[in-house]
PDB file of C-alpha atoms and ligand atoms in Angstrom:
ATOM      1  CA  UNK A  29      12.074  30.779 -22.370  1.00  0.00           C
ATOM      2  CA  UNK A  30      13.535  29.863 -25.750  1.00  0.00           C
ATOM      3  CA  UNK A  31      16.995  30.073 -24.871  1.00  0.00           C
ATOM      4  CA  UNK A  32      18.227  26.785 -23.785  1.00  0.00           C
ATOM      5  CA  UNK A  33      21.189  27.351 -21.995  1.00  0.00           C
ATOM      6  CA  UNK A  34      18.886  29.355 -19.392  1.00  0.00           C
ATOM      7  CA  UNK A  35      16.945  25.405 -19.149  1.00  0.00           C
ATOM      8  CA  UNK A  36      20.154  24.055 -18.677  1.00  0.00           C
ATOM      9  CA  UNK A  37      21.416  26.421 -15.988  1.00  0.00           C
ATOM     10  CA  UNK A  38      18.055  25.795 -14.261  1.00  0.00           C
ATOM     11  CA  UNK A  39      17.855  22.267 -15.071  1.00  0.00           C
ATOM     12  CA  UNK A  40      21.094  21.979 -13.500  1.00  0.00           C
ATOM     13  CA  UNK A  41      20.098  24.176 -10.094  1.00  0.00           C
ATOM     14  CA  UNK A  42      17.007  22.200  -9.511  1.00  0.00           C
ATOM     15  CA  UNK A  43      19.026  19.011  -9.874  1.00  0.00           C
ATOM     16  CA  UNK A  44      21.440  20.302  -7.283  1.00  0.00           C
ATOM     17  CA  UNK A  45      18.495  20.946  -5.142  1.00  0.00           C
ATOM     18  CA  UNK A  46      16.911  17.925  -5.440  1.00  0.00           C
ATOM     19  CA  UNK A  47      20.891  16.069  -4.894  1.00  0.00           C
ATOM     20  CA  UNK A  48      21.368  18.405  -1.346  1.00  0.00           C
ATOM     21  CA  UNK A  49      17.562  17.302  -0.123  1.00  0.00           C
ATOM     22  CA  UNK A  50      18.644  13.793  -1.163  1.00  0.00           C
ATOM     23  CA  UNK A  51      22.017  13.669   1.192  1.00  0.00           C
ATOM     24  CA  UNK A  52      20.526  15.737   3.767  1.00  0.00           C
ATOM     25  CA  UNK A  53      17.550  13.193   4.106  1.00  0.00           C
ATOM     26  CA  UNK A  54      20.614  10.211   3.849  1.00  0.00           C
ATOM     27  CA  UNK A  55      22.721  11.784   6.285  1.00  0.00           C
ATOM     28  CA  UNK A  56      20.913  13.733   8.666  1.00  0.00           C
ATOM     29  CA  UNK A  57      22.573  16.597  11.059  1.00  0.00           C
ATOM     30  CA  UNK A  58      25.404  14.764  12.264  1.00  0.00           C
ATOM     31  CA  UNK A  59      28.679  15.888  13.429  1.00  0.00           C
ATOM     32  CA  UNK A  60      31.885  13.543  14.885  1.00  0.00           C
ATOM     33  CA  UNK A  61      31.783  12.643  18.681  1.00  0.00           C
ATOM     34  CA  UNK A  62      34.759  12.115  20.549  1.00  0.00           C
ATOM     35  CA  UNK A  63      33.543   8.114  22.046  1.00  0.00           C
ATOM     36  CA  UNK A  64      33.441   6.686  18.618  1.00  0.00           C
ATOM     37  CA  UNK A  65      29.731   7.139  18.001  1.00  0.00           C
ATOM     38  CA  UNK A  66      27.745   9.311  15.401  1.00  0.00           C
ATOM     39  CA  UNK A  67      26.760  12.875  17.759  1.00  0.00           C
ATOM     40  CA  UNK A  68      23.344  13.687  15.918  1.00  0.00           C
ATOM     41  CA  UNK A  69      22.324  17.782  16.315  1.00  0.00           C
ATOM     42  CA  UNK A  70      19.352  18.481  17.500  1.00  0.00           C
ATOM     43  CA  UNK A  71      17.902  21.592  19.137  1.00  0.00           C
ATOM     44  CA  UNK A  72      16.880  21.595  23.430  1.00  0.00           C
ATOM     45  CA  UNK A  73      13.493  20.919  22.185  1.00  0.00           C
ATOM     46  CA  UNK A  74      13.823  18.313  19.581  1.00  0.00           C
ATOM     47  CA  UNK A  75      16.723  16.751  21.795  1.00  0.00           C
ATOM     48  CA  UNK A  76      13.957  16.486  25.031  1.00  0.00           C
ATOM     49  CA  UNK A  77      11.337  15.120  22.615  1.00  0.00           C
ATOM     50  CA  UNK A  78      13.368  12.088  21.481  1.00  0.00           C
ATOM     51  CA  UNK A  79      15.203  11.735  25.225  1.00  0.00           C
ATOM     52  CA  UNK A  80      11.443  11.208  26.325  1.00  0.00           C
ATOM     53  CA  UNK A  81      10.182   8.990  23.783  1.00  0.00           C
ATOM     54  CA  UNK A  82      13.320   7.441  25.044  1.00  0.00           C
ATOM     55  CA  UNK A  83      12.325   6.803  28.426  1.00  0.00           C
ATOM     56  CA  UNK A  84       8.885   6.092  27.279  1.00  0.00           C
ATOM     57  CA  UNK A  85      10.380   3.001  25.319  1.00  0.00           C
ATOM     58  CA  UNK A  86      11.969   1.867  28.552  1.00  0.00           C
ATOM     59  CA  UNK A  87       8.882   2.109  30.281  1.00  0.00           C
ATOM     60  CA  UNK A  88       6.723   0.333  27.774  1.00  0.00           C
ATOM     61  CA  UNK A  89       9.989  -2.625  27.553  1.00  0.00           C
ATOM     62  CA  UNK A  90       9.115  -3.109  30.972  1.00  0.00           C
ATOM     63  CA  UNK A  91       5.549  -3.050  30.514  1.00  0.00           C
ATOM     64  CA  UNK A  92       5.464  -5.753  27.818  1.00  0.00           C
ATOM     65  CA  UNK A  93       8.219  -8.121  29.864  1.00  0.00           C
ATOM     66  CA  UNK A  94       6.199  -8.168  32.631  1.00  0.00           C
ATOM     67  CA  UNK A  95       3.016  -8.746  30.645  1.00  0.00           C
ATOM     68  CA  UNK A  96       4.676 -11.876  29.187  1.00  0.00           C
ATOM     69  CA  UNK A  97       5.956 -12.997  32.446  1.00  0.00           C
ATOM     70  CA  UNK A  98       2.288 -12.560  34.036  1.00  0.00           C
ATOM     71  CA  UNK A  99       0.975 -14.361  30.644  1.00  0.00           C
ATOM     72  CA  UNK A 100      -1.304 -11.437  30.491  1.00  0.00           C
ATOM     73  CA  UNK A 101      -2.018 -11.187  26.532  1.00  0.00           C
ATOM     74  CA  UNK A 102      -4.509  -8.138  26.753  1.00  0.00           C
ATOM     75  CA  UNK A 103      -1.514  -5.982  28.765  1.00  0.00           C
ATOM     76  CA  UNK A 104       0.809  -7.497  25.828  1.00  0.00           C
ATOM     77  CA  UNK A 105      -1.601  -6.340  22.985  1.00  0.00           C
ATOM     78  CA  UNK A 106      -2.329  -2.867  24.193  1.00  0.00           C
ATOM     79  CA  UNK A 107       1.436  -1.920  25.836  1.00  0.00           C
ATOM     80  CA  UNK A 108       3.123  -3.387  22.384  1.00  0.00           C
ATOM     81  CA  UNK A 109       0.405  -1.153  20.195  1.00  0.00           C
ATOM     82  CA  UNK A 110       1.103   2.320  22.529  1.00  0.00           C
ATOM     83  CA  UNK A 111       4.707   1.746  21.746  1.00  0.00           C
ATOM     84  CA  UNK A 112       4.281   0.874  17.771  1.00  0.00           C
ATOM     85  CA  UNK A 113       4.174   3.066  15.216  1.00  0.00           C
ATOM     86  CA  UNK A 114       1.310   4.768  15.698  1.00  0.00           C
ATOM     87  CA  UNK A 115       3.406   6.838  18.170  1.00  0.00           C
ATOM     88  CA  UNK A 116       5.110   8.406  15.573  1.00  0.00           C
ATOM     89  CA  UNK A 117       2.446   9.849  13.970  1.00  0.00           C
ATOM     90  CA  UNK A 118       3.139  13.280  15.632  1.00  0.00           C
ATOM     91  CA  UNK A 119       6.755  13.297  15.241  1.00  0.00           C
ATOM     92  CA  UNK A 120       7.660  16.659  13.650  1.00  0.00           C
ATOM     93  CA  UNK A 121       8.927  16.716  10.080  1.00  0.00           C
ATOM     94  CA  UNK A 122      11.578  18.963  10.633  1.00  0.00           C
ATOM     95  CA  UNK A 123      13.194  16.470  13.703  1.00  0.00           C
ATOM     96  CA  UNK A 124      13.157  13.541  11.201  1.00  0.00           C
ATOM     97  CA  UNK A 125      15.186  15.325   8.631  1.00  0.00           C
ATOM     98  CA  UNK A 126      18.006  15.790  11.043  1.00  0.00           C
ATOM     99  CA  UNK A 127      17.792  11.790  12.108  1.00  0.00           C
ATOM    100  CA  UNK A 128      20.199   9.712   9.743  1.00  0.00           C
ATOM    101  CA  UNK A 129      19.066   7.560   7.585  1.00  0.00           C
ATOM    102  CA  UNK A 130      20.233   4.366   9.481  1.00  0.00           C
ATOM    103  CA  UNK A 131      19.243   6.053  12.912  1.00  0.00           C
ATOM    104  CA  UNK A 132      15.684   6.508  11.042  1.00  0.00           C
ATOM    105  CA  UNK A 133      15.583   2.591  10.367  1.00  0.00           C
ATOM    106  CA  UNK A 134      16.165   1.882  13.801  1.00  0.00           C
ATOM    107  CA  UNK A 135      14.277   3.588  15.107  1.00  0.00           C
ATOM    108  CA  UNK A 136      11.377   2.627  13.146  1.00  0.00           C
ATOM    109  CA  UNK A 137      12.404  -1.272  12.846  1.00  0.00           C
ATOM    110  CA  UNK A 138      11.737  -0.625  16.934  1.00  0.00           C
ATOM    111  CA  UNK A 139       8.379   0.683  16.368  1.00  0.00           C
ATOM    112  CA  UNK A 140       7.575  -2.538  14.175  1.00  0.00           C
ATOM    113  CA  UNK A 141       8.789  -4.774  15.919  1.00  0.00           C
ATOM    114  CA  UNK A 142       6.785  -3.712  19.071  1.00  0.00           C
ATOM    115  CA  UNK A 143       3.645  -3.585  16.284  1.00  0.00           C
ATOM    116  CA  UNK A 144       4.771  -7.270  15.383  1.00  0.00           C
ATOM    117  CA  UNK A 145       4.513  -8.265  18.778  1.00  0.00           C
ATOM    118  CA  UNK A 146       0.729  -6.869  19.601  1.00  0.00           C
ATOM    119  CA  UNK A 147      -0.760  -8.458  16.606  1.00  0.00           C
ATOM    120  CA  UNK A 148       1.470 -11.802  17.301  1.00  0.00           C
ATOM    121  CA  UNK A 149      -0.353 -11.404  21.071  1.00  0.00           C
ATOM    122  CA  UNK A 150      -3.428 -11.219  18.919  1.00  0.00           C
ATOM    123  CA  UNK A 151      -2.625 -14.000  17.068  1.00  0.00           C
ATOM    124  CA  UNK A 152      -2.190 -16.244  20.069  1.00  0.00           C
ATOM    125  CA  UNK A 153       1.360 -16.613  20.227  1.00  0.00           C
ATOM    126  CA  UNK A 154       2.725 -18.507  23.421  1.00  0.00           C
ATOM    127  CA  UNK A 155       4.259 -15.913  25.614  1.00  0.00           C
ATOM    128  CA  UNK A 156       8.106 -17.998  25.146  1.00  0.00           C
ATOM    129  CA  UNK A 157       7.437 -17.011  21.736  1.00  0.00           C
ATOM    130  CA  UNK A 158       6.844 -12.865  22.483  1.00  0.00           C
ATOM    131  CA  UNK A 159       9.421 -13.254  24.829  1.00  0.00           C
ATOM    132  CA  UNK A 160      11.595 -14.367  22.008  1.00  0.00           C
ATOM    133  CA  UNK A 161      10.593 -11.205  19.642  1.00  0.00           C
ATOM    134  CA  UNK A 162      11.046  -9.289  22.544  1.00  0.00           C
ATOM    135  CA  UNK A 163      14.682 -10.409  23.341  1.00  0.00           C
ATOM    136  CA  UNK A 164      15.346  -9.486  19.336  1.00  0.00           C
ATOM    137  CA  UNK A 165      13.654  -5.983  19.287  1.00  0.00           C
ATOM    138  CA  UNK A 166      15.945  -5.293  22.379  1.00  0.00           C
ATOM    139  CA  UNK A 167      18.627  -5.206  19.922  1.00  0.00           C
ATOM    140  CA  UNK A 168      17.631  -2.430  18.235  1.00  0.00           C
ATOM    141  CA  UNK A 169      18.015  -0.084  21.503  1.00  0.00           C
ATOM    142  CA  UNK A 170      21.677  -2.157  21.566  1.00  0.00           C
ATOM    143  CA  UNK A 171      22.355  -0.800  18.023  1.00  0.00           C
ATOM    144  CA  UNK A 172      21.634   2.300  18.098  1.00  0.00           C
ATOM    145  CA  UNK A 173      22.515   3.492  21.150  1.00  0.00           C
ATOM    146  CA  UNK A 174      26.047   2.086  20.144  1.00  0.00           C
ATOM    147  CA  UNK A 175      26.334   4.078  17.456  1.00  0.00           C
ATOM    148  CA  UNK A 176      24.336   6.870  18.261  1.00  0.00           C
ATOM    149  CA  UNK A 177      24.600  10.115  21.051  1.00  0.00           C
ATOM    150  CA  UNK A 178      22.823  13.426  21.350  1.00  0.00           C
ATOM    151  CA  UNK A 179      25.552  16.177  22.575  1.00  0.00           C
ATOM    152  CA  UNK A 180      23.496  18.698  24.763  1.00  0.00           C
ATOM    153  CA  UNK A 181      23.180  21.951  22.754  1.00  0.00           C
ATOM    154  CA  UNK A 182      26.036  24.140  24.190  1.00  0.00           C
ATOM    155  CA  UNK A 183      23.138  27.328  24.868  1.00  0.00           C
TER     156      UNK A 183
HETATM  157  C1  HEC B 214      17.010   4.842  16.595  1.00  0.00           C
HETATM  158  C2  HEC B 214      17.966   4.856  17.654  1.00  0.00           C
HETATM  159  C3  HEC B 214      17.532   4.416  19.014  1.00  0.00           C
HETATM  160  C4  HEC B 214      16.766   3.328  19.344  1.00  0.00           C
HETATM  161  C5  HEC B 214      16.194   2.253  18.431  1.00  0.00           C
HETATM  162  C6  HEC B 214      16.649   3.351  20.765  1.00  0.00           C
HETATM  163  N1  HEC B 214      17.314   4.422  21.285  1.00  0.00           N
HETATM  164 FE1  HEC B 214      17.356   4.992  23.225  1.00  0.00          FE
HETATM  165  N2  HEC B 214      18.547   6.559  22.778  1.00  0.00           N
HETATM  166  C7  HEC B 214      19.025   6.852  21.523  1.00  0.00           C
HETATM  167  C8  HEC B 214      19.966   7.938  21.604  1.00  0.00           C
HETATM  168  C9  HEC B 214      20.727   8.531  20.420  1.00  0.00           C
HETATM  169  C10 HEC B 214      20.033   8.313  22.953  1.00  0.00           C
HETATM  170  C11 HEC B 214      20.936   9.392  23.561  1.00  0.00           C
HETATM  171  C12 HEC B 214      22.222   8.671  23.966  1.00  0.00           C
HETATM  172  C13 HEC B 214      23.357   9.601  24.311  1.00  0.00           C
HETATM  173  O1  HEC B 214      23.311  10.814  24.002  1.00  0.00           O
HETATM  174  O2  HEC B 214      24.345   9.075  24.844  1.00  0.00           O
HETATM  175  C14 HEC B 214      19.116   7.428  23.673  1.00  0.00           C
HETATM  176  C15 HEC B 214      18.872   7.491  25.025  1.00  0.00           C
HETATM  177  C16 HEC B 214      18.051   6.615  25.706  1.00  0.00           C
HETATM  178  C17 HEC B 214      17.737   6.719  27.116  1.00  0.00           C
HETATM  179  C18 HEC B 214      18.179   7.827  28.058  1.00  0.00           C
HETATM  180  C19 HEC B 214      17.077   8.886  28.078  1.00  0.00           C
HETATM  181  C20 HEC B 214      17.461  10.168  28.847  1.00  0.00           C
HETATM  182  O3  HEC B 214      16.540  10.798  29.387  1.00  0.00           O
HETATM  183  O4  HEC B 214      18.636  10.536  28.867  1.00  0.00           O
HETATM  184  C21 HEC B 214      16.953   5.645  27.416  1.00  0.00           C
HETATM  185  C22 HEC B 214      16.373   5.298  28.772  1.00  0.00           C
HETATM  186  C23 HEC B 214      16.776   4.881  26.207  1.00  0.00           C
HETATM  187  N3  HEC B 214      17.452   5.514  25.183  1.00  0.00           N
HETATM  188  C24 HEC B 214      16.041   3.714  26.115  1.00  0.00           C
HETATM  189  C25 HEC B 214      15.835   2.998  24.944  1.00  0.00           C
HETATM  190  C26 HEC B 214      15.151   1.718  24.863  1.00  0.00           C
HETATM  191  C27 HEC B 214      14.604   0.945  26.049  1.00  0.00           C
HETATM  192  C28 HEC B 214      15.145   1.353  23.567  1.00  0.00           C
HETATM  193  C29 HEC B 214      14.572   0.135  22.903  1.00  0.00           C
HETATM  194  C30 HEC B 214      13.215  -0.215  23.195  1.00  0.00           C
HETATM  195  C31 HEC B 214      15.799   2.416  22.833  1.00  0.00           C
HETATM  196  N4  HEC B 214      16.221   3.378  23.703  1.00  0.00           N
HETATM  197  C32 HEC B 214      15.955   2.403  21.477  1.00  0.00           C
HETATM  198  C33 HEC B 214      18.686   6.218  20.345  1.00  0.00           C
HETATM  199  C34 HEC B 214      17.894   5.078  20.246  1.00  0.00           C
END
């Protein structure tokens, strides 16, 4: 170990390691789709996992909009908290490091803002007012799916 070009040379491996996990992280598994948007690649499973968390954010959108429109704060409060971040907590590792970076703070953003909205219910917000956060944290799903797309695996 006393011969310090060897340091260097592994100095300058483990910094290349370190730069790759870095940009992968940043950029995720991406590729160029022919609409415009960012294709991200993800396996059949991975891809059916997000597609039906997908669907499961539709449902709970429509859950919390009617909950406001019904002024029903305890629907609010436990609709908003199924669909915050705690929903995430078995999202696989391996599926997040193929998500973009931007995709990643979308996607999360969405999760907060559907936190912000269960403890503003528990605050006692007026429902125009969760409407209103509601309305915004609809423009996340805007955003990203217009930038977004998950090409079927070709298998
Ligand atoms: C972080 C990015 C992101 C956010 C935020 C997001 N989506 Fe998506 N969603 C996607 C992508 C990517 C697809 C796949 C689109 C494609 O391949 O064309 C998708 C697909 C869907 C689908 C189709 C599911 C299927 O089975 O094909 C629905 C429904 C959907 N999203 C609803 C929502 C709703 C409602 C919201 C907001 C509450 C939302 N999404 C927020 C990225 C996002």
């Amino acid at each position: 170990m006393n011969n310090p070009r060897f340091l260097w040379i592994l100095i300058l491996i483990l910094s290349a390691l370190l730069a790759t996990g870095i940009y992968k992280f940043v950029t995720g598994s991406v590729a160029p789709s022919k609409d415009g948007r960012t294709a991200v690649v993800l396996n059949t499973a991975e891809r059916n996992l997000v597609l039906s968390e997908m669907r499961a954010f539709l449902v709970s959108l429509q859950a919390v909009s009617q909950a406001i429109t019904e002024e029903d704060r305890e629907t609010v409060i436990r609709e908003a908290t199924r669909a915050g971040m705690a929903a995430e907590a078995d999202t696989p590792a391996a599926l997040l490091a193929k998500i973009p970076l931007a995709m990643k703070q979308l996607g999360f953003g969405t999760r907060g803002k559907f936190d912000d909205i269960a403890s503003a219910a528990r605050d006692g917000a007026d429902m125009k007012q969760l409407r209103r956060q509601l309305d915004a944290l609809m423009n996340n799903c805007i955003a990203c799916h217009a930038s977004f797309r998950l090409p079927e695996p070709a298998n």
